[in-house]
Short mmCIF file of C-alpha atoms and ligand atoms in Angstrom, two decimals:
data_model
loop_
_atom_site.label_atom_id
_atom_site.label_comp_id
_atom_site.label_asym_id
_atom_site.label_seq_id
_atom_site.Cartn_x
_atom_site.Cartn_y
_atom_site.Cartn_z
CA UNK A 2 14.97 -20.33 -28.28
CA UNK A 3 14.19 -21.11 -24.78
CA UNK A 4 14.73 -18.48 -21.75
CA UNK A 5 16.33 -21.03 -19.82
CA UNK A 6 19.67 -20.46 -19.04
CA UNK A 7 20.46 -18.42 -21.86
CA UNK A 8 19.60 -14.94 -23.31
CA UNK A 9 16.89 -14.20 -25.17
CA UNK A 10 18.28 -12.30 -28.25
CA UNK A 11 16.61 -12.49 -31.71
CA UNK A 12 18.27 -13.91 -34.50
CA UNK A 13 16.81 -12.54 -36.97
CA UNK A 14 17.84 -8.67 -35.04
CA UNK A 15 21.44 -8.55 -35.62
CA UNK A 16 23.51 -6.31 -33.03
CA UNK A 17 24.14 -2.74 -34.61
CA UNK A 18 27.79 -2.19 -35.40
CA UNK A 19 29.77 -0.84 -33.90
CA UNK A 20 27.61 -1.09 -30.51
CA UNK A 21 26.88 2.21 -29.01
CA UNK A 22 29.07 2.86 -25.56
CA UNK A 23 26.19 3.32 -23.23
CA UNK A 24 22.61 1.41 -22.94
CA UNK A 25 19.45 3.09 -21.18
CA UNK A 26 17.45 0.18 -20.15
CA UNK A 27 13.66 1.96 -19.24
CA UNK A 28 10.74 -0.44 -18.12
CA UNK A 29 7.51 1.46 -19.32
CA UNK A 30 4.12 0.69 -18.33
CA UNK A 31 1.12 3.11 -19.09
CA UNK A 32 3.12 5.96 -19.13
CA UNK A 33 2.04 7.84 -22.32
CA UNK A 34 2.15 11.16 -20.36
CA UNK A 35 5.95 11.10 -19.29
CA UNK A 36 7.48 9.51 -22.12
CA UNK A 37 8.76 12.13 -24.27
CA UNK A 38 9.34 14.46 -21.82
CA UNK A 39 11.78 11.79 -19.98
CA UNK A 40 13.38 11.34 -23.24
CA UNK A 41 14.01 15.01 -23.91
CA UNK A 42 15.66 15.61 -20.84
CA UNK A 43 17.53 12.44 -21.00
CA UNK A 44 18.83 12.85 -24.16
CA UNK A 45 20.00 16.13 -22.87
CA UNK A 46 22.14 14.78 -20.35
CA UNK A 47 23.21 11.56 -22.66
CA UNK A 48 24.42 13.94 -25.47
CA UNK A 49 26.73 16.10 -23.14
CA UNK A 50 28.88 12.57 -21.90
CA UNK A 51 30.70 12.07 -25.65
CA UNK A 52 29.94 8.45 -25.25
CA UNK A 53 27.52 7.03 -28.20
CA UNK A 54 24.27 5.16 -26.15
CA UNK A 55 21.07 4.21 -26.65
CA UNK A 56 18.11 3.75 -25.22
CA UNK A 57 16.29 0.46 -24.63
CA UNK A 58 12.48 1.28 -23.54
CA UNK A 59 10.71 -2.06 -23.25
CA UNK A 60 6.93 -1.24 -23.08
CA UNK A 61 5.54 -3.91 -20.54
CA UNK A 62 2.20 -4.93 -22.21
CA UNK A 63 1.18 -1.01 -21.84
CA UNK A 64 -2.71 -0.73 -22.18
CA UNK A 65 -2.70 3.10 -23.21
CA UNK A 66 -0.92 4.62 -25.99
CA UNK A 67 2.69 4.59 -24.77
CA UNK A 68 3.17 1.97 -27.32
CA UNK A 69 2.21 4.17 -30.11
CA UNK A 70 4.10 7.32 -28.34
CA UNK A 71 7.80 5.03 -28.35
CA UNK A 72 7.35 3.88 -32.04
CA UNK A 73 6.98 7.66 -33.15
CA UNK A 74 9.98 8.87 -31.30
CA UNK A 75 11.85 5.46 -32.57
CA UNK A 76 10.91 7.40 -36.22
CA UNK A 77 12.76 10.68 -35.04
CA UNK A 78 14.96 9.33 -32.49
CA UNK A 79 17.53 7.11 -34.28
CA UNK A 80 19.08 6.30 -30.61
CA UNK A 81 15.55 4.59 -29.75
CA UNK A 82 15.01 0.86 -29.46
CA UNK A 83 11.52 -0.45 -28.75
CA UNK A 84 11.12 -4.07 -27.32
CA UNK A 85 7.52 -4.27 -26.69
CA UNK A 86 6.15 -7.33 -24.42
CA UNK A 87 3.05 -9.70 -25.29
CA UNK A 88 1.78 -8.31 -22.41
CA UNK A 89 2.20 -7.56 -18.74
CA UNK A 90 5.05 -9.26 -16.94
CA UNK A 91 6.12 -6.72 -14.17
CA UNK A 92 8.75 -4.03 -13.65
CA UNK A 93 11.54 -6.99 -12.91
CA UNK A 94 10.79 -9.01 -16.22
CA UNK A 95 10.78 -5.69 -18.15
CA UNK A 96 14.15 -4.74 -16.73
CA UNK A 97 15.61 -8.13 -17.90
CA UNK A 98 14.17 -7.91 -21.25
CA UNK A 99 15.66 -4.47 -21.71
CA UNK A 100 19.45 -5.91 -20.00
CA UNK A 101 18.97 -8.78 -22.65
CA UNK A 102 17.94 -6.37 -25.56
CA UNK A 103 20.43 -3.80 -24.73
CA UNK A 104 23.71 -3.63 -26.66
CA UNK A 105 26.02 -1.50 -24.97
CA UNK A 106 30.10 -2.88 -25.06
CA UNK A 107 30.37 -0.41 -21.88
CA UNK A 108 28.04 -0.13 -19.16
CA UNK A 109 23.92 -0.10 -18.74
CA UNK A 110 21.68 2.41 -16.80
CA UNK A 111 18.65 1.16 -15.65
CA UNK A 112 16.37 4.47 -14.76
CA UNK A 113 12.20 4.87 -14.05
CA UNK A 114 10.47 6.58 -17.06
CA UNK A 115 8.15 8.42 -14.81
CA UNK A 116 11.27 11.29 -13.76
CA UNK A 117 11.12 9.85 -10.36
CA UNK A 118 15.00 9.09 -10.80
CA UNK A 119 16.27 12.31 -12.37
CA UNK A 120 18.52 12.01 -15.41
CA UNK A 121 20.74 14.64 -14.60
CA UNK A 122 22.51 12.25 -11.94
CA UNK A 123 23.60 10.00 -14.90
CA UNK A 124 26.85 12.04 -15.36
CA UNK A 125 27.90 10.84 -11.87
CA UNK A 126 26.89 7.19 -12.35
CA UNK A 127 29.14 7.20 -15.28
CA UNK A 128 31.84 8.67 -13.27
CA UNK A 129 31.76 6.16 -10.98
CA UNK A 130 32.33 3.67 -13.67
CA UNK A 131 35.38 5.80 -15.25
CA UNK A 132 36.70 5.02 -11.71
CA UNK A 133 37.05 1.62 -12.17
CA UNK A 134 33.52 0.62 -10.34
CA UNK A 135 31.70 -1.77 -11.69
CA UNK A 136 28.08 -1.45 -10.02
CA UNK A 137 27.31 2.14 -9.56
CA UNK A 138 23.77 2.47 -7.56
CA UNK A 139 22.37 6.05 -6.76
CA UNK A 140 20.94 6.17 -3.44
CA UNK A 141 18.04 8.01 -2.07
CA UNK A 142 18.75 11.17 0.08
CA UNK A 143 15.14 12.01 0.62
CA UNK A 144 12.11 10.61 0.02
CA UNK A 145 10.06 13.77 -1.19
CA UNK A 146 6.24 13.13 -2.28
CA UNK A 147 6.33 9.64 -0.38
CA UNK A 148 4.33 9.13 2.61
CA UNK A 149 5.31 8.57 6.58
CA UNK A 150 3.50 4.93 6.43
CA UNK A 151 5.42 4.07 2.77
CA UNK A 152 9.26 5.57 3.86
CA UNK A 153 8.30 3.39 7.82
CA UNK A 154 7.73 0.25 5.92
CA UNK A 155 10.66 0.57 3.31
CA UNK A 156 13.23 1.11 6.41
CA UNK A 157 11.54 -1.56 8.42
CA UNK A 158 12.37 -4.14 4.84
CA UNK A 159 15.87 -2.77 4.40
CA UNK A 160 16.22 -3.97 8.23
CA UNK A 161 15.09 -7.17 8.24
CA UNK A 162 16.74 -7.81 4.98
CA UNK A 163 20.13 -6.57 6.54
CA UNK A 164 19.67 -9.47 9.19
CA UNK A 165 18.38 -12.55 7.25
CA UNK A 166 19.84 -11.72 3.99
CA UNK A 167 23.29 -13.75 4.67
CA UNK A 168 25.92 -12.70 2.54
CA UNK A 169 23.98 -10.69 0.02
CA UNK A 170 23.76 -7.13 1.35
CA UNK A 171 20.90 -5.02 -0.07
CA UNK A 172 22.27 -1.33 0.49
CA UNK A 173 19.56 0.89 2.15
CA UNK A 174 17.34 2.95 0.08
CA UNK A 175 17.91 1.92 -3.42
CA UNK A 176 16.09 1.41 -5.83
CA UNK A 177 16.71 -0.20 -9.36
CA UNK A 178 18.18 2.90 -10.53
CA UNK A 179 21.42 2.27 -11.23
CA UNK A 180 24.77 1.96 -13.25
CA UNK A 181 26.07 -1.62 -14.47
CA UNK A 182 29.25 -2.46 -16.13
CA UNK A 183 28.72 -4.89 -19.50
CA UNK A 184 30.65 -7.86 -17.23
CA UNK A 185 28.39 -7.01 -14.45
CA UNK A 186 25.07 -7.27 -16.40
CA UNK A 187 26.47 -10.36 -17.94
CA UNK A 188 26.56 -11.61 -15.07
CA UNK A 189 23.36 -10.84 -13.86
CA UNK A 190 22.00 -12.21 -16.83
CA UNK A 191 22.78 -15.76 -16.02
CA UNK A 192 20.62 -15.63 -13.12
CA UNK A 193 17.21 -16.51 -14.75
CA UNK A 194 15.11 -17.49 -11.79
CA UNK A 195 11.52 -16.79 -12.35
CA UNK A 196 10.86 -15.01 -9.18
CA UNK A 197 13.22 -12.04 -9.63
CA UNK A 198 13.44 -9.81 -6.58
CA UNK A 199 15.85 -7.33 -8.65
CA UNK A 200 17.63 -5.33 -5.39
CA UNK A 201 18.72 -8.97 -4.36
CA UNK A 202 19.95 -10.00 -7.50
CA UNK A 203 21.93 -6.77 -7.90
CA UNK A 204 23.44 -7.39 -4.86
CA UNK A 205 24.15 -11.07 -5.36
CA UNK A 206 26.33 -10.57 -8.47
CA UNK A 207 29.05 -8.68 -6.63
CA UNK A 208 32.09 -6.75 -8.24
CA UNK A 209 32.65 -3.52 -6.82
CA UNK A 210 30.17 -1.39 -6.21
CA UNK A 211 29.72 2.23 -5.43
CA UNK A 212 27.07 4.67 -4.20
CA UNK A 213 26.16 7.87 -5.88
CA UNK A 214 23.60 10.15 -3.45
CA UNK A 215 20.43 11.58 -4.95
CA UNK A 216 16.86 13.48 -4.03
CA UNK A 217 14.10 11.23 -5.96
CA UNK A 218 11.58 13.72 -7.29
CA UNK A 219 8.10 12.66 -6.76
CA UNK A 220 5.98 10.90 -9.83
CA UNK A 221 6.15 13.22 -13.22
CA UNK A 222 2.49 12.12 -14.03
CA UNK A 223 0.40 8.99 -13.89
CA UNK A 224 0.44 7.19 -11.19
CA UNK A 225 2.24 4.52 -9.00
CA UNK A 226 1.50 0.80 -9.72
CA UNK A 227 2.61 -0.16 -6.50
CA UNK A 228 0.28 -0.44 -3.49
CA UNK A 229 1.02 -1.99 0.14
CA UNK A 230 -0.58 -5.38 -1.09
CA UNK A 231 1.67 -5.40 -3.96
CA UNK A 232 4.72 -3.94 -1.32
CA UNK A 233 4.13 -6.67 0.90
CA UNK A 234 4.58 -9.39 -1.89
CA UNK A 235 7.39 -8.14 -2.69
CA UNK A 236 9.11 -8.36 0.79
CA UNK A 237 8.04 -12.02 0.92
CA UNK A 238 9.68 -12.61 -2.32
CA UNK A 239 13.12 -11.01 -1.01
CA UNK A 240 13.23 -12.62 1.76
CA UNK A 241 11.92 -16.28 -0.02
CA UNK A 242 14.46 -15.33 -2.81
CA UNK A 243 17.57 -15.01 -0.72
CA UNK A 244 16.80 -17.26 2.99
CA UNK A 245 15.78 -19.71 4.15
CA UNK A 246 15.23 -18.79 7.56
CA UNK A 247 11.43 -18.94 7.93
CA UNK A 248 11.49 -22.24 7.42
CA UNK A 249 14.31 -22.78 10.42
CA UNK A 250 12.21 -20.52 12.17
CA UNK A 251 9.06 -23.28 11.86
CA UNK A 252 11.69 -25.69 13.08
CA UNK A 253 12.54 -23.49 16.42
CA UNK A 254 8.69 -22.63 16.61
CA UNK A 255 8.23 -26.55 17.25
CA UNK A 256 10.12 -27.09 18.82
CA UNK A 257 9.81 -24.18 21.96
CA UNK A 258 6.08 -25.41 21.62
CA UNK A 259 7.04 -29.06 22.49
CA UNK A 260 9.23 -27.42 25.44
CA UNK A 261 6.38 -26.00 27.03
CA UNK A 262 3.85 -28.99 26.11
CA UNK A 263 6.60 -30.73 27.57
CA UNK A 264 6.92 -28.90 31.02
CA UNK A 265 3.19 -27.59 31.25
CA UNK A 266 2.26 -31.75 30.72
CA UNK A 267 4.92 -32.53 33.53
CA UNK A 268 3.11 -29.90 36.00
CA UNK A 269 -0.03 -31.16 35.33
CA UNK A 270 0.88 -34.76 36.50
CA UNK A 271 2.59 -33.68 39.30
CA UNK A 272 0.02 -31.34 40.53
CA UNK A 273 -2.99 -34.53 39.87
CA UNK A 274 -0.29 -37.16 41.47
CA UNK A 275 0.69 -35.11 44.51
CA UNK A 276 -2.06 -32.91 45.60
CA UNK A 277 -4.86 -34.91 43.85
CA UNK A 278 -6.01 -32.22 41.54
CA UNK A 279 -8.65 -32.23 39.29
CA UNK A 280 -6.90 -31.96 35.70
CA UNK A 281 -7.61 -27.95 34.44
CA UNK A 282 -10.74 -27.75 32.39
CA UNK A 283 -12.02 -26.53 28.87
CA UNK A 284 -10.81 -22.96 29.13
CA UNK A 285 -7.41 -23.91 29.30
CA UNK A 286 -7.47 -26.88 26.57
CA UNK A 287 -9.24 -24.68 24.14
CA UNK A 288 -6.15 -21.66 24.35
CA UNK A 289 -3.69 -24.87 23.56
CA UNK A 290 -6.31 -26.12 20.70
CA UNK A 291 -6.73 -22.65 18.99
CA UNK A 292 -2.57 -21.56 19.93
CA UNK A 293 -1.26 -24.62 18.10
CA UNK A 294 -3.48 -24.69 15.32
CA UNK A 295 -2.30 -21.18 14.41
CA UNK A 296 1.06 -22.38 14.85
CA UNK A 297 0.36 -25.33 12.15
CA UNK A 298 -1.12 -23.24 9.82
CA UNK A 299 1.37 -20.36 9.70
CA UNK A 300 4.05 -23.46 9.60
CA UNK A 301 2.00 -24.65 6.68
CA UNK A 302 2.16 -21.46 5.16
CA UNK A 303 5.72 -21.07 5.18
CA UNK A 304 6.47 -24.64 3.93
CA UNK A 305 3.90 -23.55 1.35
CA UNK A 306 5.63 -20.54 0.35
CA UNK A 307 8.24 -22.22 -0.86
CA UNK A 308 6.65 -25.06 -2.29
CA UNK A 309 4.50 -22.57 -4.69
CA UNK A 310 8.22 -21.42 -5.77
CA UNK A 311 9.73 -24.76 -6.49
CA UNK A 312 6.93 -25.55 -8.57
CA UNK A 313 7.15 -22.06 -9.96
CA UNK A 314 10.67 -22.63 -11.09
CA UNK A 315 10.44 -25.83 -12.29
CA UNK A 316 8.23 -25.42 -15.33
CA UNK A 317 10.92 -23.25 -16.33
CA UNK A 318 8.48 -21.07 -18.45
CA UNK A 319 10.56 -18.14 -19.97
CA UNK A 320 10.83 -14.78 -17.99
CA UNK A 321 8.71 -12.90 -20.85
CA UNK A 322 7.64 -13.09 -24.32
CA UNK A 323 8.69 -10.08 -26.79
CA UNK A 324 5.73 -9.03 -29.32
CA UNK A 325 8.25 -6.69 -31.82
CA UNK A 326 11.76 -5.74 -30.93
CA UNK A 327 13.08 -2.82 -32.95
CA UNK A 328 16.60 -1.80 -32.70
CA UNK A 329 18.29 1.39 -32.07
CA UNK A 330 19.37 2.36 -35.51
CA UNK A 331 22.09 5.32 -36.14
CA UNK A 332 25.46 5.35 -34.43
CA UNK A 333 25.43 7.41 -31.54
CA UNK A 334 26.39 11.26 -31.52
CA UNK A 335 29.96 10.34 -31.02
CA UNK A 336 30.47 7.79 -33.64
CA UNK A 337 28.87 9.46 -36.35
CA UNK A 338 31.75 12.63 -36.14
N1 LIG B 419 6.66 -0.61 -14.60
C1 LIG B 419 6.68 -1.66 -15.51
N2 LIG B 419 5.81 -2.72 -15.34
C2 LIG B 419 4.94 -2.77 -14.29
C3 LIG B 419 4.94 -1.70 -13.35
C4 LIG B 419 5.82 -0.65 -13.53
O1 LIG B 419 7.46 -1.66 -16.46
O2 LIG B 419 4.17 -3.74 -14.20
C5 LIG B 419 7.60 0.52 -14.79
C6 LIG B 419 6.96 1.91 -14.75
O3 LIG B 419 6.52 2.31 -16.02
C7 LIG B 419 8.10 2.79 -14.26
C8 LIG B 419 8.85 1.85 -13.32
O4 LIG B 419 8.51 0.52 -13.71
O5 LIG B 419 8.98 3.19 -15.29
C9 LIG B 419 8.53 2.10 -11.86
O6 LIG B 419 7.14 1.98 -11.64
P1 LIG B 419 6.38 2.86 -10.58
O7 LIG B 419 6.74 4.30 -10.78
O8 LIG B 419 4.94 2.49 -10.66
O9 LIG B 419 6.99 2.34 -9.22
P2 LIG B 419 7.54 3.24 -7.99
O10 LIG B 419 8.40 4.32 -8.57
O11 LIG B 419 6.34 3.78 -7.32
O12 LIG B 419 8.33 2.27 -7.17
MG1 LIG B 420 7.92 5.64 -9.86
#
């Protein structure tokens, strides 16, 4: 079965019955150390709702042993699904893997495996969906253990995304961490664009939404995958994802630069037609050369921005390949009374 358009469920997996209340959708990536800690304290905090759940970990083409480490607490855990990737495809194609894996008639929590979002806020997600909301996000308070240069640069997106994001708001300082009822993630599902730029998407989908205000704890162990190169790619693809404004910009870019051609051209006759004087030399024509070359190329750029995205999404490639899926097993807590 293609990707395209459709989710990417296994036949040969059918859906446990009855399907447990709550899914735990957790993108993993070399996180051996964390991974049963996390679990401990998030079964903790699962087990004291009275709602049955699971929890989807999709291992994203891990190249430690955090493979090995989800299998073995799949054997004591019978609330554990494992859908492990062919290899790497990033945090957003993990998340959608886990969405499409997960089973949950209720709502899905998407949480970091790496205790940076704490479980214990989960109680207060879920309230927010008892109230009727439909997208429950939690939302940073602080940013403790992250540096001046990496909470600037995050405000500085959020900004710019407030003003050329159109109609999709992305709400400040929040992360994927979040609460999604089953007719929200349904819907999310249906967007299968290749370049996923998950806050966006989020946002896109709608229903009502609510925020839920939280201190995220610096890294458990291991260590962040994200660095400012990999940052900065991801602002281009939020803003490519959801405007098209660069590319007017290009337009009004031209166009001031034909303006002042325009009137800098006029002087030039006028000064050589009235006063006789010599037309201005190399300094001058070299500063224009150089000025609208740079203005070409950064046009180019843009134009080839999204370009490299339409051809992207053409080939229509699916979002990620699963090596094994393995299903949660038992009924939840709940159910089994
Ligand atoms: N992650 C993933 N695939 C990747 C990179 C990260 O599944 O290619 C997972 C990672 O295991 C963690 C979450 O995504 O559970 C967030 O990653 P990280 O902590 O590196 O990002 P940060 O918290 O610094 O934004
Ligand atoms: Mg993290």
């Amino acid at each position: 079965m293609t990707a395209l358009g459709r989710r990417q469920l296994p036949r040969d997996e059918p859906p446990r019955c009855p399907a447990p209340q709550l899914s735990v959708v957790v993108p993993v990536y070399d996180e051996e150390a964390v991974i049963n800690r996390f679990h401990t304290r998030l079964a903790a905090v699962m087990d004291g709702l009275g709602l049955t759940w699971e929890a989807v970990y999709v291992d994203d083409g891990s190249r430690d042993r955090s493979l090995l480490v989800l299998e073995a607490l799949r054997m004591i855990q019978p609330e554990v699904a494992v859908v492990s990737l062919s290899r790497n495809f990033g945090k957003e194609a993990a998340l959608t893997a886990g969405l499409d894996h997960a089973q949950a008639s209720g709502a899905l929590i998407v949480i970091d495996v790496d205790l940076q979002d704490p479980p214990e806020v989960i109680p207060e997600l879920v309230a927010g969906w008892r109230e009727g909301f439909d997208m429950v996000y939690a939302q940073r308070r602080s940013r403790a253990g992250e540096t001046w240069m990496k909470k600037t640069t995050a405000h500085a997106f959020y900004r710019l995304m407030g003003r050329v994001g159109g109609p999709v708001r992305l709400p400040p300082d929040v992360g994927d961490f979040r609460l999604m009822s089953r007719r929200a993630v349904d819907a999310l599902l249906q967007l299968r664009e290749r370049h996923r730029f998950m806050k966006g998407l989020f946002a896109w989908v709608g229903f009502p939404a609510k925020a839920v205000l939280y201190d995220r704890a610096p890294r458990a162990a291991g260590r962040t995958k994200w660095n400012y190169g990999r940052l900065f790619n991801l602002s281009v693809e939020g803003i490519t994802s959801f405007t098209t404004l660069p590319l007017r910009l290009a337009t009004w870019l031209g166009l001031a630069t034909a303006a002042v051609a325009l009137i800098y051209g006029g002087e030039v006759a006028v000064k050589a037609l009235v006063y006789g004087n010599p037309v201005p030399g190399y300094p001058s024509l070299m500063t224009v050369v150089l000025f609208l070359g740079g203005v070409q190329l950064i046009t180019l750029g843009v134009i080839g921005e999204y370009l490299g995205r339409i051809f992207n999404e053409t080939k229509g490639r699916p979002l990620y390949i699963v090596g094994r899926h393995l299903p949660s097993a038992a009924p939840g807590p709940v159910a089994a009374e």
